[in-house]
Coordinates of C-alpha atoms in Angstrom, one line a residue:
X1 CA 12.8 -24.2 36.9
X2 CA 13.8 -21.7 34.2
X3 CA 12.4 -18.2 34.7
X4 CA 11.2 -18.1 31.2
X5 CA 9.3 -20.8 29.4
X6 CA 9.4 -21.0 25.5
X7 CA 6.8 -23.1 23.5
X8 CA 5.6 -23.3 19.9
X9 CA 2.1 -24.2 18.9
X10 CA 1.9 -24.2 15.1
X11 CA 2.7 -20.8 14.2
X12 CA 2.3 -19.2 17.4
X13 CA 5.1 -19.1 19.9
X14 CA 4.5 -18.3 23.8
X15 CA 6.9 -16.7 25.9
X16 CA 5.8 -17.5 29.6
X17 CA 7.4 -15.4 32.6
X18 CA 7.7 -18.1 35.2
X19 CA 8.3 -16.6 38.5
X20 CA 4.7 -16.9 39.9
X21 CA 6.1 -17.0 43.6
X22 CA 7.6 -13.4 42.9
X23 CA 4.7 -12.2 40.7
X24 CA 7.0 -12.5 37.7
X25 CA 9.4 -9.9 38.8
X26 CA 12.1 -9.5 36.7
X27 CA 15.5 -11.2 37.3
X28 CA 18.7 -11.4 35.1
X29 CA 17.6 -14.9 34.1
X30 CA 14.2 -13.7 33.1
X31 CA 15.6 -11.0 30.8
X32 CA 18.2 -13.4 29.0
X33 CA 15.4 -15.9 28.7
X34 CA 13.1 -13.3 27.0
X35 CA 15.6 -12.2 24.5
X36 CA 16.7 -15.6 23.7
X37 CA 13.3 -16.7 23.2
X38 CA 12.7 -13.8 20.8
X39 CA 15.7 -14.8 18.9
X40 CA 14.7 -18.4 18.6
X41 CA 11.2 -17.1 17.3
X42 CA 12.6 -14.7 14.9
X43 CA 14.7 -17.5 13.1
X44 CA 12.1 -20.2 13.3
X45 CA 10.2 -19.8 9.9
X46 CA 7.0 -21.5 11.3
X47 CA 6.5 -18.9 13.9
X48 CA 4.4 -16.1 12.7
X49 CA 3.2 -14.4 16.0
X50 CA 4.6 -14.4 19.6
X51 CA 2.4 -14.1 22.8
X52 CA 4.1 -12.9 25.8
X53 CA 2.2 -14.1 29.2
X54 CA 2.8 -14.3 32.8
X55 CA 2.6 -17.6 34.9
X56 CA 0.3 -17.3 38.1
X57 CA -1.7 -14.3 39.1
X58 CA 0.4 -11.5 37.5
X59 CA 1.6 -10.5 34.2
X60 CA 4.9 -9.0 35.7
X61 CA 5.4 -7.2 38.8
X62 CA 8.4 -5.1 37.6
X63 CA 11.6 -4.9 39.8
X64 CA 12.1 -7.5 42.4
X65 CA 11.8 -5.4 45.8
X66 CA 13.9 -8.0 47.6
X67 CA 16.7 -7.6 45.3
X68 CA 16.5 -3.8 45.3
X69 CA 16.6 -4.0 49.2
X70 CA 19.6 -6.2 49.3
X71 CA 21.4 -4.6 46.3
X72 CA 21.7 -7.8 44.6
X73 CA 21.5 -9.0 41.1
X74 CA 20.6 -6.2 38.7
X75 CA 20.5 -3.8 41.6
X76 CA 24.0 -4.5 42.8
X77 CA 27.3 -2.4 42.3
X78 CA 28.3 1.4 42.3
X79 CA 26.8 4.0 40.0
X80 CA 28.8 3.3 37.0
X81 CA 28.3 -0.4 37.4
X82 CA 24.6 0.0 37.8
X83 CA 24.5 2.0 34.7
X84 CA 26.2 -0.6 32.9
X85 CA 23.7 -3.1 34.3
X86 CA 20.8 -1.2 32.9
X87 CA 22.5 -0.7 29.6
X88 CA 23.4 -4.2 29.1
X89 CA 20.7 -5.8 31.2
X90 CA 16.9 -4.3 31.3
X91 CA 17.4 -2.1 28.4
X92 CA 18.2 -4.9 26.3
X93 CA 14.6 -5.7 26.2
X94 CA 13.2 -2.6 24.5
X95 CA 16.1 -2.7 21.9
X96 CA 15.4 -6.3 21.3
X97 CA 11.5 -5.7 20.8
X98 CA 12.2 -2.6 18.7
X99 CA 14.2 -4.8 16.0
X100 CA 11.8 -7.8 16.3
X101 CA 9.8 -7.9 13.1
X102 CA 7.0 -10.4 14.0
X103 CA 4.0 -9.5 15.6
X104 CA 3.9 -9.8 19.6
X105 CA 0.9 -9.7 21.6
X106 CA 1.0 -9.1 25.4
X107 CA -1.6 -11.5 27.2
X108 CA -2.1 -9.5 30.5
X109 CA -3.6 -11.8 32.9
X110 CA -2.9 -9.7 36.2
X111 CA -0.8 -6.7 37.5
X112 CA 1.4 -4.9 34.8
X113 CA 3.7 -2.8 37.2
X114 CA 6.7 -0.7 36.7
X115 CA 9.0 -2.4 34.3
X116 CA 6.1 -4.9 34.0
X117 CA 4.1 -2.3 32.3
X118 CA 7.0 -1.3 30.2
X119 CA 7.2 -5.0 29.1
X120 CA 3.6 -4.9 28.0
X121 CA 4.2 -1.6 26.1
X122 CA 6.8 -3.3 24.1
X123 CA 4.6 -5.6 22.7
X124 CA 2.4 -4.6 19.4
X125 CA -1.0 -5.5 20.9
X126 CA -2.2 -5.8 24.3
X127 CA -5.1 -7.9 25.6
X128 CA -6.0 -7.5 29.1
X129 CA -8.1 -9.5 31.7
X130 CA -10.6 -7.6 33.5
X131 CA -8.7 -8.2 36.8
X132 CA -5.3 -6.7 35.5
X133 CA -4.1 -3.5 37.0
X134 CA -1.6 -1.1 35.6
X135 CA 0.7 1.4 36.9
X136 CA 4.1 3.2 36.2
X137 CA 5.1 3.2 39.8
X138 CA 8.8 3.8 39.9
X139 CA 8.2 6.9 42.0
X140 CA 6.7 5.0 44.8
X141 CA 10.4 3.2 45.3
X142 CA 12.4 6.3 44.6
X143 CA 13.2 5.4 40.9
X144 CA 12.5 6.5 37.5
X145 CA 11.3 4.6 34.3
X146 CA 15.0 3.2 33.5
X147 CA 13.7 0.3 31.4
X148 CA 12.5 2.7 28.4
X149 CA 9.2 3.1 30.1
X150 CA 8.9 6.9 29.9
X151 CA 9.6 6.6 26.0
X152 CA 7.1 3.5 25.6
X153 CA 4.4 5.0 27.8
X154 CA 4.6 8.5 26.0
X155 CA 4.4 6.7 22.6
X156 CA 1.5 4.9 23.7
X157 CA -0.9 7.1 25.6
X158 CA 0.4 10.5 24.7
X159 CA 2.8 12.8 26.5
X160 CA 0.3 14.5 28.9
X161 CA -1.3 11.1 30.2
X162 CA 2.1 9.6 30.5
X163 CA 3.4 12.6 32.6
X164 CA 0.4 12.3 34.7
X165 CA 0.8 8.6 35.2
X166 CA 4.5 8.6 36.0
X167 CA 4.3 11.7 38.3
X168 CA 1.7 10.4 40.3
X169 CA 2.9 6.8 40.2
X170 CA -1.1 6.0 40.0
X171 CA -2.3 2.5 39.5
X172 CA -5.2 2.2 37.1
X173 CA -7.7 -0.7 36.4
X174 CA -8.2 -2.5 33.0
X175 CA -11.1 -0.5 31.8
X176 CA -9.4 2.7 32.6
X177 CA -6.4 1.4 30.7
X178 CA -8.7 0.9 27.7
X179 CA -10.1 4.3 27.7
X180 CA -6.6 6.0 27.4
X181 CA -5.5 3.3 24.7
X182 CA -3.0 1.6 27.0
X183 CA -4.6 -1.8 26.0
X184 CA -6.5 -2.8 22.8
X185 CA -9.1 -5.0 24.4
X186 CA -10.3 -6.0 28.1
X187 CA -12.0 -9.6 28.1
X188 CA -13.4 -11.5 30.8
X189 CA -10.7 -13.3 33.0
X190 CA -11.7 -16.6 31.7
X191 CA -11.8 -15.7 28.2
X192 CA -8.3 -14.1 27.9
X193 CA -6.6 -17.1 26.8
X194 CA -9.2 -17.9 24.1
X195 CA -9.4 -14.0 22.8
X196 CA -5.5 -14.1 22.6
X197 CA -5.5 -17.5 20.6
X198 CA -8.3 -15.9 18.2
X199 CA -6.2 -12.8 17.7
X200 CA -3.0 -14.5 17.1
X201 CA -4.5 -16.8 14.8
X202 CA -6.1 -14.0 12.9
X203 CA -2.7 -12.3 12.2
X204 CA -0.9 -15.8 11.5
X205 CA -3.4 -16.5 8.8
X206 CA -2.3 -13.5 6.7
X207 CA 0.9 -13.5 4.4
X208 CA 3.6 -13.4 7.1
X209 CA 6.3 -11.6 5.0
X210 CA 3.7 -9.0 4.3
X211 CA 2.9 -8.6 8.0
X212 CA 6.3 -8.2 8.8
X213 CA 7.0 -5.3 6.4
X214 CA 3.9 -3.6 7.5
X215 CA 5.0 -3.7 11.2
X216 CA 8.6 -2.5 10.2
X217 CA 7.1 0.4 7.9
X218 CA 4.8 1.5 10.8
X219 CA 7.5 1.5 13.5
X220 CA 10.0 3.1 11.1
X221 CA 7.8 5.9 9.8
X222 CA 6.0 7.0 13.1
X223 CA 8.4 9.7 14.0
X224 CA 9.5 10.9 10.8
X225 CA 8.6 13.4 8.5
X226 CA 6.4 12.5 5.6
X227 CA 9.1 12.4 3.0
X228 CA 11.2 9.9 5.0
X229 CA 8.1 7.9 5.7
X230 CA 7.5 7.7 2.0
X231 CA 11.0 6.5 0.9
X232 CA 10.8 3.8 3.8
X233 CA 7.5 2.3 2.5
X234 CA 8.6 2.7 -1.1
X235 CA 11.6 0.5 -0.5
X236 CA 9.8 -2.0 1.9
X237 CA 6.8 -2.1 -0.8
X238 CA 9.6 -3.1 -3.4
X239 CA 10.6 -5.8 -1.4
X240 CA 7.3 -7.2 -0.4
X241 CA 6.0 -6.8 -4.1
X242 CA 9.0 -9.1 -5.4
X243 CA 8.0 -12.1 -3.4
X244 CA 6.0 -15.3 -4.4
X245 CA 3.8 -14.6 -1.3
X246 CA 2.6 -11.4 -3.0
X247 CA 1.8 -13.2 -6.3
X248 CA -0.1 -16.1 -4.5
X249 CA -2.0 -13.6 -2.4
X250 CA -3.1 -11.9 -5.4
X251 CA -4.0 -14.9 -7.2
X252 CA -6.1 -16.2 -4.4
X253 CA -8.2 -12.8 -4.0
X254 CA -8.8 -12.8 -7.7
X255 CA -10.0 -16.5 -7.4
X256 CA -12.2 -15.6 -4.4
X257 CA -13.8 -12.8 -6.3
X258 CA -14.5 -14.8 -9.5
X259 CA -16.1 -17.4 -7.1
X260 CA -18.4 -15.0 -5.6
X261 CA -19.4 -13.5 -9.3
X262 CA -20.0 -17.1 -10.3
X263 CA -22.3 -18.1 -7.1

Protein backbone atom coordinates (compact mmCIF):
# COMPACT_ATOMS: atom_id res chain seq x y z
CA UNK A 1 0.00 0.00 0.00
CA UNK A 2 1.02 3.60 -0.51
CA UNK A 3 2.80 5.37 2.33
CA UNK A 4 0.49 8.34 1.76
CA UNK A 5 -3.22 8.34 0.97
CA UNK A 6 -4.95 11.29 -0.67
CA UNK A 7 -8.70 11.86 -0.75
CA UNK A 8 -11.01 14.80 -1.41
CA UNK A 9 -14.39 15.23 0.25
CA UNK A 10 -16.12 18.29 -1.18
CA UNK A 11 -13.83 21.24 -0.53
CA UNK A 12 -11.60 19.43 1.99
CA UNK A 13 -8.59 17.33 0.98
CA UNK A 14 -7.11 14.82 3.40
CA UNK A 15 -3.51 13.64 3.29
CA UNK A 16 -3.08 10.52 5.43
CA UNK A 17 0.32 9.22 6.53
CA UNK A 18 -0.09 5.50 6.02
CA UNK A 19 2.71 3.61 7.78
CA UNK A 20 0.87 2.67 10.99
CA UNK A 21 3.14 -0.33 11.56
CA UNK A 22 6.06 2.15 11.85
CA UNK A 23 4.01 4.78 13.73
CA UNK A 24 4.05 6.76 10.47
CA UNK A 25 7.80 7.32 10.59
CA UNK A 26 9.09 9.05 7.49
CA UNK A 27 10.18 7.19 4.38
CA UNK A 28 11.36 8.59 1.07
CA UNK A 29 8.05 7.48 -0.44
CA UNK A 30 6.12 9.34 2.26
CA UNK A 31 7.98 12.59 1.63
CA UNK A 32 7.33 12.26 -2.10
CA UNK A 33 3.69 11.38 -1.46
CA UNK A 34 3.08 14.40 0.76
CA UNK A 35 4.60 16.86 -1.73
CA UNK A 36 2.71 15.31 -4.65
CA UNK A 37 -0.54 15.44 -2.66
CA UNK A 38 0.01 19.12 -1.88
CA UNK A 39 0.62 19.73 -5.59
CA UNK A 40 -2.64 17.98 -6.43
CA UNK A 41 -4.55 19.94 -3.80
CA UNK A 42 -3.06 23.25 -4.92
CA UNK A 43 -4.17 22.84 -8.50
CA UNK A 44 -7.64 21.48 -7.69
CA UNK A 45 -10.00 24.49 -7.71
CA UNK A 46 -12.52 22.59 -5.57
CA UNK A 47 -10.09 22.11 -2.67
CA UNK A 48 -10.10 24.93 -0.13
CA UNK A 49 -8.55 23.32 2.95
CA UNK A 50 -6.05 20.47 3.43
CA UNK A 51 -5.99 18.24 6.51
CA UNK A 52 -2.85 16.25 7.40
CA UNK A 53 -3.50 13.17 9.56
CA UNK A 54 -1.87 9.91 10.60
CA UNK A 55 -3.27 6.40 10.28
CA UNK A 56 -3.20 4.28 13.44
CA UNK A 57 -2.09 5.37 16.90
CA UNK A 58 0.49 8.03 15.97
CA UNK A 59 0.50 11.23 13.96
CA UNK A 60 4.14 10.83 12.94
CA UNK A 61 7.05 9.35 14.90
CA UNK A 62 9.67 11.24 12.89
CA UNK A 63 12.71 9.45 11.50
CA UNK A 64 12.67 5.68 11.04
CA UNK A 65 15.01 4.31 13.73
CA UNK A 66 15.61 1.04 11.87
CA UNK A 67 16.68 2.96 8.76
CA UNK A 68 18.98 5.09 10.94
CA UNK A 69 20.56 1.97 12.43
CA UNK A 70 20.99 0.33 9.04
CA UNK A 71 22.12 3.52 7.27
CA UNK A 72 19.51 2.86 4.62
CA UNK A 73 17.13 5.04 2.62
CA UNK A 74 17.38 8.70 3.56
CA UNK A 75 20.12 7.84 6.09
CA UNK A 76 22.50 6.25 3.59
CA UNK A 77 25.64 7.65 1.97
CA UNK A 78 28.73 9.61 2.92
CA UNK A 79 28.49 13.11 4.50
CA UNK A 80 28.15 14.90 1.15
CA UNK A 81 25.49 12.46 -0.02
CA UNK A 82 23.61 12.78 3.28
CA UNK A 83 23.58 16.57 2.90
CA UNK A 84 22.04 16.21 -0.54
CA UNK A 85 19.48 13.72 0.76
CA UNK A 86 18.32 16.29 3.32
CA UNK A 87 18.25 19.17 0.85
CA UNK A 88 16.39 17.17 -1.81
CA UNK A 89 14.43 14.93 0.54
CA UNK A 90 13.20 15.87 4.00
CA UNK A 91 13.78 19.59 3.54
CA UNK A 92 11.54 19.69 0.48
CA UNK A 93 8.62 19.46 2.90
CA UNK A 94 9.08 22.77 4.77
CA UNK A 95 9.81 24.46 1.44
CA UNK A 96 6.64 23.03 -0.10
CA UNK A 97 4.46 23.96 2.87
CA UNK A 98 5.97 27.46 2.88
CA UNK A 99 4.85 28.03 -0.71
CA UNK A 100 1.44 26.37 -0.28
CA UNK A 101 -1.23 29.06 -0.17
CA UNK A 102 -4.30 27.08 0.87
CA UNK A 103 -4.92 26.60 4.62
CA UNK A 104 -3.59 23.41 6.22
CA UNK A 105 -4.69 21.72 9.45
CA UNK A 106 -2.72 19.11 11.36
CA UNK A 107 -5.09 16.54 12.86
CA UNK A 108 -2.83 15.19 15.61
CA UNK A 109 -4.24 11.90 16.82
CA UNK A 110 -1.14 10.67 18.65
CA UNK A 111 2.61 11.12 18.98
CA UNK A 112 4.21 13.93 16.95
CA UNK A 113 7.88 13.36 17.62
CA UNK A 114 11.08 14.72 16.03
CA UNK A 115 10.43 15.37 12.35
CA UNK A 116 6.80 14.42 13.06
CA UNK A 117 6.53 17.49 15.27
CA UNK A 118 8.16 19.45 12.47
CA UNK A 119 5.46 18.28 10.06
CA UNK A 120 2.73 19.40 12.46
CA UNK A 121 4.42 22.80 12.80
CA UNK A 122 4.50 23.20 9.01
CA UNK A 123 0.69 23.28 9.08
CA UNK A 124 -1.18 26.52 9.72
CA UNK A 125 -3.46 25.16 12.44
CA UNK A 126 -2.99 22.24 14.83
CA UNK A 127 -5.80 20.39 16.59
CA UNK A 128 -4.69 17.73 19.05
CA UNK A 129 -6.30 14.75 20.72
CA UNK A 130 -5.78 14.56 24.49
CA UNK A 131 -3.61 11.45 24.12
CA UNK A 132 -1.09 13.12 21.78
CA UNK A 133 2.54 13.66 22.79
CA UNK A 134 5.00 16.17 21.38
CA UNK A 135 8.78 16.33 21.39
CA UNK A 136 11.76 17.68 19.49
CA UNK A 137 13.76 14.62 20.49
CA UNK A 138 16.62 14.68 17.99
CA UNK A 139 19.26 14.89 20.73
CA UNK A 140 18.12 11.52 22.08
CA UNK A 141 19.43 9.88 18.90
CA UNK A 142 22.46 12.15 18.59
CA UNK A 143 21.02 14.41 15.87
CA UNK A 144 19.79 17.99 15.42
CA UNK A 145 16.47 19.20 13.97
CA UNK A 146 17.56 18.85 10.34
CA UNK A 147 14.04 19.00 8.96
CA UNK A 148 13.56 22.73 9.58
CA UNK A 149 12.27 22.02 13.07
CA UNK A 150 14.56 24.53 14.83
CA UNK A 151 13.14 27.35 12.70
CA UNK A 152 9.55 26.09 12.87
CA UNK A 153 9.54 25.50 16.63
CA UNK A 154 11.08 28.91 17.31
CA UNK A 155 8.48 30.59 15.10
CA UNK A 156 5.68 28.79 16.94
CA UNK A 157 6.62 28.90 20.64
CA UNK A 158 9.39 31.51 20.75
CA UNK A 159 13.17 31.20 20.99
CA UNK A 160 13.44 30.58 24.72
CA UNK A 161 10.90 27.75 24.88
CA UNK A 162 12.19 26.20 21.63
CA UNK A 163 15.70 26.22 23.09
CA UNK A 164 14.47 24.45 26.21
CA UNK A 165 12.54 21.79 24.30
CA UNK A 166 15.35 21.06 21.82
CA UNK A 167 18.18 20.99 24.38
CA UNK A 168 16.29 18.76 26.82
CA UNK A 169 14.62 16.59 24.14
CA UNK A 170 11.64 16.66 26.50
CA UNK A 171 8.35 15.07 25.49
CA UNK A 172 5.25 16.97 26.59
CA UNK A 173 1.57 16.13 26.62
CA UNK A 174 -1.21 17.87 24.75
CA UNK A 175 -2.24 20.20 27.58
CA UNK A 176 1.35 21.40 28.01
CA UNK A 177 1.57 21.92 24.25
CA UNK A 178 -1.60 24.02 24.37
CA UNK A 179 -0.20 26.24 27.14
CA UNK A 180 2.81 27.21 25.00
CA UNK A 181 0.76 27.65 21.81
CA UNK A 182 2.31 24.64 20.11
CA UNK A 183 -1.24 23.56 19.28
CA UNK A 184 -4.38 25.63 18.88
CA UNK A 185 -6.89 23.24 20.43
CA UNK A 186 -7.01 20.04 22.45
CA UNK A 187 -10.13 17.88 22.26
CA UNK A 188 -11.28 14.51 23.55
CA UNK A 189 -9.76 11.63 21.61
CA UNK A 190 -13.08 10.57 20.12
CA UNK A 191 -13.94 14.15 19.10
CA UNK A 192 -10.82 14.90 17.07
CA UNK A 193 -12.18 14.04 13.64
CA UNK A 194 -15.43 15.91 14.24
CA UNK A 195 -13.67 19.04 15.51
CA UNK A 196 -11.26 19.13 12.57
CA UNK A 197 -14.18 18.70 10.17
CA UNK A 198 -15.97 21.67 11.74
CA UNK A 199 -12.86 23.84 11.63
CA UNK A 200 -12.05 22.90 8.04
CA UNK A 201 -15.65 23.55 6.97
CA UNK A 202 -15.63 26.94 8.73
CA UNK A 203 -12.57 28.00 6.74
CA UNK A 204 -13.84 26.44 3.50
CA UNK A 205 -17.06 28.47 3.75
CA UNK A 206 -15.15 31.75 3.40
CA UNK A 207 -14.20 33.31 0.05
CA UNK A 208 -11.26 31.06 -0.97
CA UNK A 209 -9.13 33.62 -2.80
CA UNK A 210 -9.32 36.01 0.13
CA UNK A 211 -8.31 33.23 2.54
CA UNK A 212 -5.32 32.33 0.39
CA UNK A 213 -4.19 35.93 0.09
CA UNK A 214 -4.67 36.49 3.84
CA UNK A 215 -2.46 33.49 4.60
CA UNK A 216 0.15 34.77 2.14
CA UNK A 217 0.04 38.22 3.72
CA UNK A 218 0.62 36.81 7.19
CA UNK A 219 3.53 34.57 6.29
CA UNK A 220 5.25 37.12 4.06
CA UNK A 221 4.87 39.93 6.61
CA UNK A 222 5.76 38.26 9.89
CA UNK A 223 9.56 38.67 9.70
CA UNK A 224 9.64 41.98 7.86
CA UNK A 225 9.67 45.60 8.95
CA UNK A 226 6.41 47.54 8.91
CA UNK A 227 7.05 49.38 5.64
CA UNK A 228 7.86 46.17 3.77
CA UNK A 229 4.79 44.46 5.24
CA UNK A 230 2.56 47.35 4.20
CA UNK A 231 3.83 47.20 0.62
CA UNK A 232 3.18 43.45 0.49
CA UNK A 233 -0.35 43.74 1.83
CA UNK A 234 -1.14 46.70 -0.46
CA UNK A 235 -0.20 44.59 -3.48
CA UNK A 236 -2.20 41.59 -2.29
CA UNK A 237 -5.19 43.75 -1.40
CA UNK A 238 -5.09 45.28 -4.87
CA UNK A 239 -5.24 41.79 -6.36
CA UNK A 240 -8.07 40.46 -4.25
CA UNK A 241 -10.15 43.64 -4.42
CA UNK A 242 -10.26 43.25 -8.21
CA UNK A 243 -11.96 39.84 -8.10
CA UNK A 244 -15.60 38.93 -8.60
CA UNK A 245 -15.34 36.99 -5.36
CA UNK A 246 -14.86 40.26 -3.47
CA UNK A 247 -17.80 41.90 -5.27
CA UNK A 248 -20.08 38.97 -4.49
CA UNK A 249 -19.02 38.87 -0.84
CA UNK A 250 -19.76 42.58 -0.37
CA UNK A 251 -23.17 42.25 -2.00
CA UNK A 252 -23.98 39.22 0.15
CA UNK A 253 -23.03 41.05 3.36
CA UNK A 254 -25.02 44.15 2.40
CA UNK A 255 -28.01 41.94 1.66
CA UNK A 256 -27.73 40.26 5.05
CA UNK A 257 -27.53 43.63 6.81
CA UNK A 258 -30.59 44.88 4.96
CA UNK A 259 -32.52 41.74 5.85
CA UNK A 260 -31.75 42.22 9.55
CA UNK A 261 -32.96 45.82 9.37
CA UNK A 262 -36.23 44.76 7.78
CA UNK A 263 -36.92 41.91 10.22
